[in-house]
PDB file of C-alpha atoms in Angstrom:
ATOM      1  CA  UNK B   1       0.000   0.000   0.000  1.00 84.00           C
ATOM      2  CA  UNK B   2       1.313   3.591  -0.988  1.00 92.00           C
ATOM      3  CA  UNK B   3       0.019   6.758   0.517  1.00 95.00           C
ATOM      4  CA  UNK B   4      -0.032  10.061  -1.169  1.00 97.00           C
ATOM      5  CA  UNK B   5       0.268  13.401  -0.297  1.00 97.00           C
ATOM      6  CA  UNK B   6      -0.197  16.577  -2.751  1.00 96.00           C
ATOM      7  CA  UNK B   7       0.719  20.017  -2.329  1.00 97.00           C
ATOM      8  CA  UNK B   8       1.883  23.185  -4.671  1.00 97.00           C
ATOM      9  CA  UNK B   9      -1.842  23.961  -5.116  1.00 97.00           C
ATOM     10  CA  UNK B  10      -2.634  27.965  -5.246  1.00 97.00           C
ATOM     11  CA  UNK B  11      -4.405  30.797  -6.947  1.00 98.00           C
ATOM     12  CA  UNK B  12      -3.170  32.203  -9.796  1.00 98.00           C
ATOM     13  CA  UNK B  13      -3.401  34.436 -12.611  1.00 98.00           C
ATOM     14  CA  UNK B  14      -3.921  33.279 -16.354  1.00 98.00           C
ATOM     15  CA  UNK B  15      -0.225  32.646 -18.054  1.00 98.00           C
ATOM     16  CA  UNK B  16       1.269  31.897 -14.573  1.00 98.00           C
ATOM     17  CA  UNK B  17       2.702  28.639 -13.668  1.00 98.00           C
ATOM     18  CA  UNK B  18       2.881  25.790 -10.826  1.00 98.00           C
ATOM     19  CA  UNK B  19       4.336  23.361  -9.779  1.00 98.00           C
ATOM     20  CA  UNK B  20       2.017  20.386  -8.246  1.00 98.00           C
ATOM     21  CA  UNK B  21       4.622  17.387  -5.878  1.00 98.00           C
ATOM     22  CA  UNK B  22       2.829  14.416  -5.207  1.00 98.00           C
ATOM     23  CA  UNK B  23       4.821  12.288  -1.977  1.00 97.00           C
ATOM     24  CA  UNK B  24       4.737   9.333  -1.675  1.00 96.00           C
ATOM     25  CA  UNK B  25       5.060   7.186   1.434  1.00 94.00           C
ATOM     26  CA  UNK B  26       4.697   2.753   2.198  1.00 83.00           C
ATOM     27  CA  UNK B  27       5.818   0.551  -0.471  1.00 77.00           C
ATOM     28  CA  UNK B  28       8.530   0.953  -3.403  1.00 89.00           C
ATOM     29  CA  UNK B  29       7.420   4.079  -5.076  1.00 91.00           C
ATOM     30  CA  UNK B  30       9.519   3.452  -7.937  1.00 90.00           C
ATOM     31  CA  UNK B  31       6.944   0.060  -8.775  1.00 91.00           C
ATOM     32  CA  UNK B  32       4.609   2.766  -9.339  1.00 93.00           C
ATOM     33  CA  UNK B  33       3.171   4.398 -12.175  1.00 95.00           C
ATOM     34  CA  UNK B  34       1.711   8.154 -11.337  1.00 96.00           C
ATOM     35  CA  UNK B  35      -1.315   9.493 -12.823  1.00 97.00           C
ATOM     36  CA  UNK B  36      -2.923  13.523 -12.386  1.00 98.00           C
ATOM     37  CA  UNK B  37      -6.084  13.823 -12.496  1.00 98.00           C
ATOM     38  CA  UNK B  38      -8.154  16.763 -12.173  1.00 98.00           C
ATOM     39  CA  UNK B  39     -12.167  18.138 -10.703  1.00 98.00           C
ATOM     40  CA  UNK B  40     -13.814  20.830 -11.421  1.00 97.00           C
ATOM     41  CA  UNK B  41     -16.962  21.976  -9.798  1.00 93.00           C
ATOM     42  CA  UNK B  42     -19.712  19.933 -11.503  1.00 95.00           C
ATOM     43  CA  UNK B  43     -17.877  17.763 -13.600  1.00 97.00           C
ATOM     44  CA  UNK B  44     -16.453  14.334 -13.434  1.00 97.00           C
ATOM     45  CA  UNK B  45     -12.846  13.457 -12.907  1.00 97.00           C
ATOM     46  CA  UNK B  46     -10.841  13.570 -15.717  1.00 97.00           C
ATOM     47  CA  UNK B  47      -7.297  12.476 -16.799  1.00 98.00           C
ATOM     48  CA  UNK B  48      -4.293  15.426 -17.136  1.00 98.00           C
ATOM     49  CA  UNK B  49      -1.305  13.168 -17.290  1.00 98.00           C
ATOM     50  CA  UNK B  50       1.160  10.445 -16.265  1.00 97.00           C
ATOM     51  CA  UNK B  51       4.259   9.187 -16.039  1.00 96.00           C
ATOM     52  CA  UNK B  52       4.913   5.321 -16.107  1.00 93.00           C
ATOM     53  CA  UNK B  53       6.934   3.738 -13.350  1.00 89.00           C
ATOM     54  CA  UNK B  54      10.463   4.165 -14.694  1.00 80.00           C
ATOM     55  CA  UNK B  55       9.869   7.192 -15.782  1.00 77.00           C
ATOM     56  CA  UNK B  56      10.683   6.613 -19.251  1.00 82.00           C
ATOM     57  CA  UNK B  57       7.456   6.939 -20.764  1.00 93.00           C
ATOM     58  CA  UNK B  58       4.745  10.147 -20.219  1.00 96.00           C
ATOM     59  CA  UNK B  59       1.214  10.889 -21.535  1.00 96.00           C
ATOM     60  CA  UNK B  60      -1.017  14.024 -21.634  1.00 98.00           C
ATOM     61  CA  UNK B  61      -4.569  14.753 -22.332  1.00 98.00           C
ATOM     62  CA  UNK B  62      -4.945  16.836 -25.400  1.00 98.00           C
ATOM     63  CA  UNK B  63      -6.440  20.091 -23.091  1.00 97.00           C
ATOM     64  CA  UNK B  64      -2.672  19.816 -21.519  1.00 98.00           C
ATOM     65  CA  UNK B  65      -0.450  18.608 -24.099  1.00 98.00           C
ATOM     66  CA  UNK B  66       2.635  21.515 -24.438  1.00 98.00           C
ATOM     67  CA  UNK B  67       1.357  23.214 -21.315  1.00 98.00           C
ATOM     68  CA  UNK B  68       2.008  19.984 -18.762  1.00 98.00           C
ATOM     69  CA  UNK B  69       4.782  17.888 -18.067  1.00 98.00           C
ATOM     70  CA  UNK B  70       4.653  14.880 -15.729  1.00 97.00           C
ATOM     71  CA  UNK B  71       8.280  14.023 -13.852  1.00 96.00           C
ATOM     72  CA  UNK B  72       9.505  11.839 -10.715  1.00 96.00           C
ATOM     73  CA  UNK B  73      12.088  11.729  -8.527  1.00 95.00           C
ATOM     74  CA  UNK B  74      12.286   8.294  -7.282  1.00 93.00           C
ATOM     75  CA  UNK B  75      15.251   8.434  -4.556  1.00 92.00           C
ATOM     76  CA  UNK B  76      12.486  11.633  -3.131  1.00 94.00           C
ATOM     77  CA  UNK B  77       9.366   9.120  -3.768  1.00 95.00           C
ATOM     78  CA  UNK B  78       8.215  12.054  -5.547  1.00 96.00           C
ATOM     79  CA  UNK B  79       6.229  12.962  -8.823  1.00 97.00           C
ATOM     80  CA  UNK B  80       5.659  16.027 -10.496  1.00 98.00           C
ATOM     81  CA  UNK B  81       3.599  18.246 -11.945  1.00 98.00           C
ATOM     82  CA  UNK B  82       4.544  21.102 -13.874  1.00 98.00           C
ATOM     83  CA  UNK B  83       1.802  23.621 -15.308  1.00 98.00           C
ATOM     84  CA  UNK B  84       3.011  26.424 -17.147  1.00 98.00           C
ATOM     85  CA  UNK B  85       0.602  28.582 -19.036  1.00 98.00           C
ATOM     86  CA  UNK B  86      -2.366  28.174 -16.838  1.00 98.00           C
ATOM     87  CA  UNK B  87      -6.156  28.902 -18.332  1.00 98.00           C
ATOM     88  CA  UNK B  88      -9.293  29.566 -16.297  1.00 97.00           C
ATOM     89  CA  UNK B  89     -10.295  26.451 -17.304  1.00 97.00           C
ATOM     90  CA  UNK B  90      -7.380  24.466 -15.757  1.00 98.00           C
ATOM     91  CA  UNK B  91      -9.291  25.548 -12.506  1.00 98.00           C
ATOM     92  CA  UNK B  92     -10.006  22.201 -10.072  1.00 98.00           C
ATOM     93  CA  UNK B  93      -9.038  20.141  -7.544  1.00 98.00           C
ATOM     94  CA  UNK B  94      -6.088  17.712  -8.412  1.00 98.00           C
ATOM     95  CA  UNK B  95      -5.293  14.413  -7.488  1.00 98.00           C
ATOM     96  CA  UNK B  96      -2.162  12.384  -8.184  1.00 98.00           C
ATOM     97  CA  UNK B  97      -2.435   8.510  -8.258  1.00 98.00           C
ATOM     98  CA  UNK B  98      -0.742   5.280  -8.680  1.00 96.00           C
ATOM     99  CA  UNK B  99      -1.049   2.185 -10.334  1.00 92.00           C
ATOM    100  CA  UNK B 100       0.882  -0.498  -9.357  1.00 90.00           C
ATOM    101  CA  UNK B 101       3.339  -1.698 -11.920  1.00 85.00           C
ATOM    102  CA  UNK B 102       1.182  -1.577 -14.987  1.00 84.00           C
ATOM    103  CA  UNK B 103       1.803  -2.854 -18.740  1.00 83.00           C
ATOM    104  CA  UNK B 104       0.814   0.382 -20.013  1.00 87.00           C
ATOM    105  CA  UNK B 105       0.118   4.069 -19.018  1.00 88.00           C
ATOM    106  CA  UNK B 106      -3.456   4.054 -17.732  1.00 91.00           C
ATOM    107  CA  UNK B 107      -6.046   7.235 -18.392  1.00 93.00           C
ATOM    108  CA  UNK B 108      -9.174   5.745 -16.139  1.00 93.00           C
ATOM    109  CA  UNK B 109      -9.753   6.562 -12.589  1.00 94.00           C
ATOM    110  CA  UNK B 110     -10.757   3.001 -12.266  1.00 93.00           C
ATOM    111  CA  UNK B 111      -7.337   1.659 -13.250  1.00 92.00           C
ATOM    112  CA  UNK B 112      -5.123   3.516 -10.181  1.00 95.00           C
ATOM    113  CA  UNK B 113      -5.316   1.624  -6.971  1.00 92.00           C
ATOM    114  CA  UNK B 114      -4.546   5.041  -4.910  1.00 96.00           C
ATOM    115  CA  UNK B 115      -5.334   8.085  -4.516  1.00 97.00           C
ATOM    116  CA  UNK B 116      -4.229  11.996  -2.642  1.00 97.00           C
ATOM    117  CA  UNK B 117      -6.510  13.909  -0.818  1.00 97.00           C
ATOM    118  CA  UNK B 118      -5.894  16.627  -3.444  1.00 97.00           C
ATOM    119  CA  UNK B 119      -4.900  20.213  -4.003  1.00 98.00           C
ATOM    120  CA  UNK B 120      -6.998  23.505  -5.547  1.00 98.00           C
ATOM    121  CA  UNK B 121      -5.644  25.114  -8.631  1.00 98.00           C
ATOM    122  CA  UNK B 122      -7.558  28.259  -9.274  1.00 98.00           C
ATOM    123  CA  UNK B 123      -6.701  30.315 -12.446  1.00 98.00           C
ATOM    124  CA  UNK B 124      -8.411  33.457 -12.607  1.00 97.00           C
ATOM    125  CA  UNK B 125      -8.396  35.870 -15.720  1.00 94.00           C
TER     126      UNK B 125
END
C-alpha cells in the first residue's frame, strides 16, 4: 500500500505557472506508475497526465499537451507536476495517483489503486 500526499496547489493568474509534488510514502514508489487527475466543480474526474513507473514513458490529455509535463524523482518518492501557461479552465481540484506496476500508461480513474486527498488550482483571468 502507498500513501499520497499533494501540495503546490494555489491561486493564480492566467499565463502563470505551478508546480504540483505528489509524496509518496509505504511501499517501493519506484513500482509505481503516477497518474494527475483533475475536478472541477460539476464535472467528473478527468485524466491530465502520467508518467509510467520508470519514468521513461509520459502521456497528456490533449487540453494539456505543451502546457504539462509529468516528472519523478524516485530516490524523493516524488512525482511532479509542472503547469506552465495556466487557463481559467485548468481551474479544479487535483489528485495524483498510482497504479501499481502496470503494462501500459493508464487514463481511467478506475485503473489507479490510490489516490491523494488533493490540491486547488484556481486560475483566474
Amino acid at each position: 500500500q502507498v500513501q499520497l500526499l499533494e501540495s503546490g496547489g494555489g491561486l493564480v493568474q492566467a499565463g502563470d505557472s505551478l508546480r504540483l509534488s505528489c509524496k509518496a510514502s509505504g511501499r517501493a514508489f519506484s513500482n509505481y506508475a503516477m497518474g494527475w487527475f483533475r475536478q472541477a466543480p460539476g464535472k467528473e474526474r478527468e485524466f491530465v497526465a502520467a508518467i509510467s513507473w520508470r519514468g521513461g514513458d509520459t502521456y497528456y490529455a490533449d487540453s494539456v499537451k505543451g502546457r504539462f509535463t509529468a516528472s519523478r524523482y524516485d530516490a524523493w518518492d516524488t512525482a511532479y507536476l509542472q503547469m506552465n501557461s495556466l487557463k481559467p479552465d485548468d481551474t479544479a481540484v487535483y489528485y495524483c495517483a498510482a497504479d501499481y506496476l502496470p503494462s501500459t500508461i493508464a487514463t481511467l480513474t478506475t485503473e489507479y489503486h490510490y489516490w491523494g486527498q488533493g490540491t486547488q488550482v484556481t486560475v483566474s483571468s
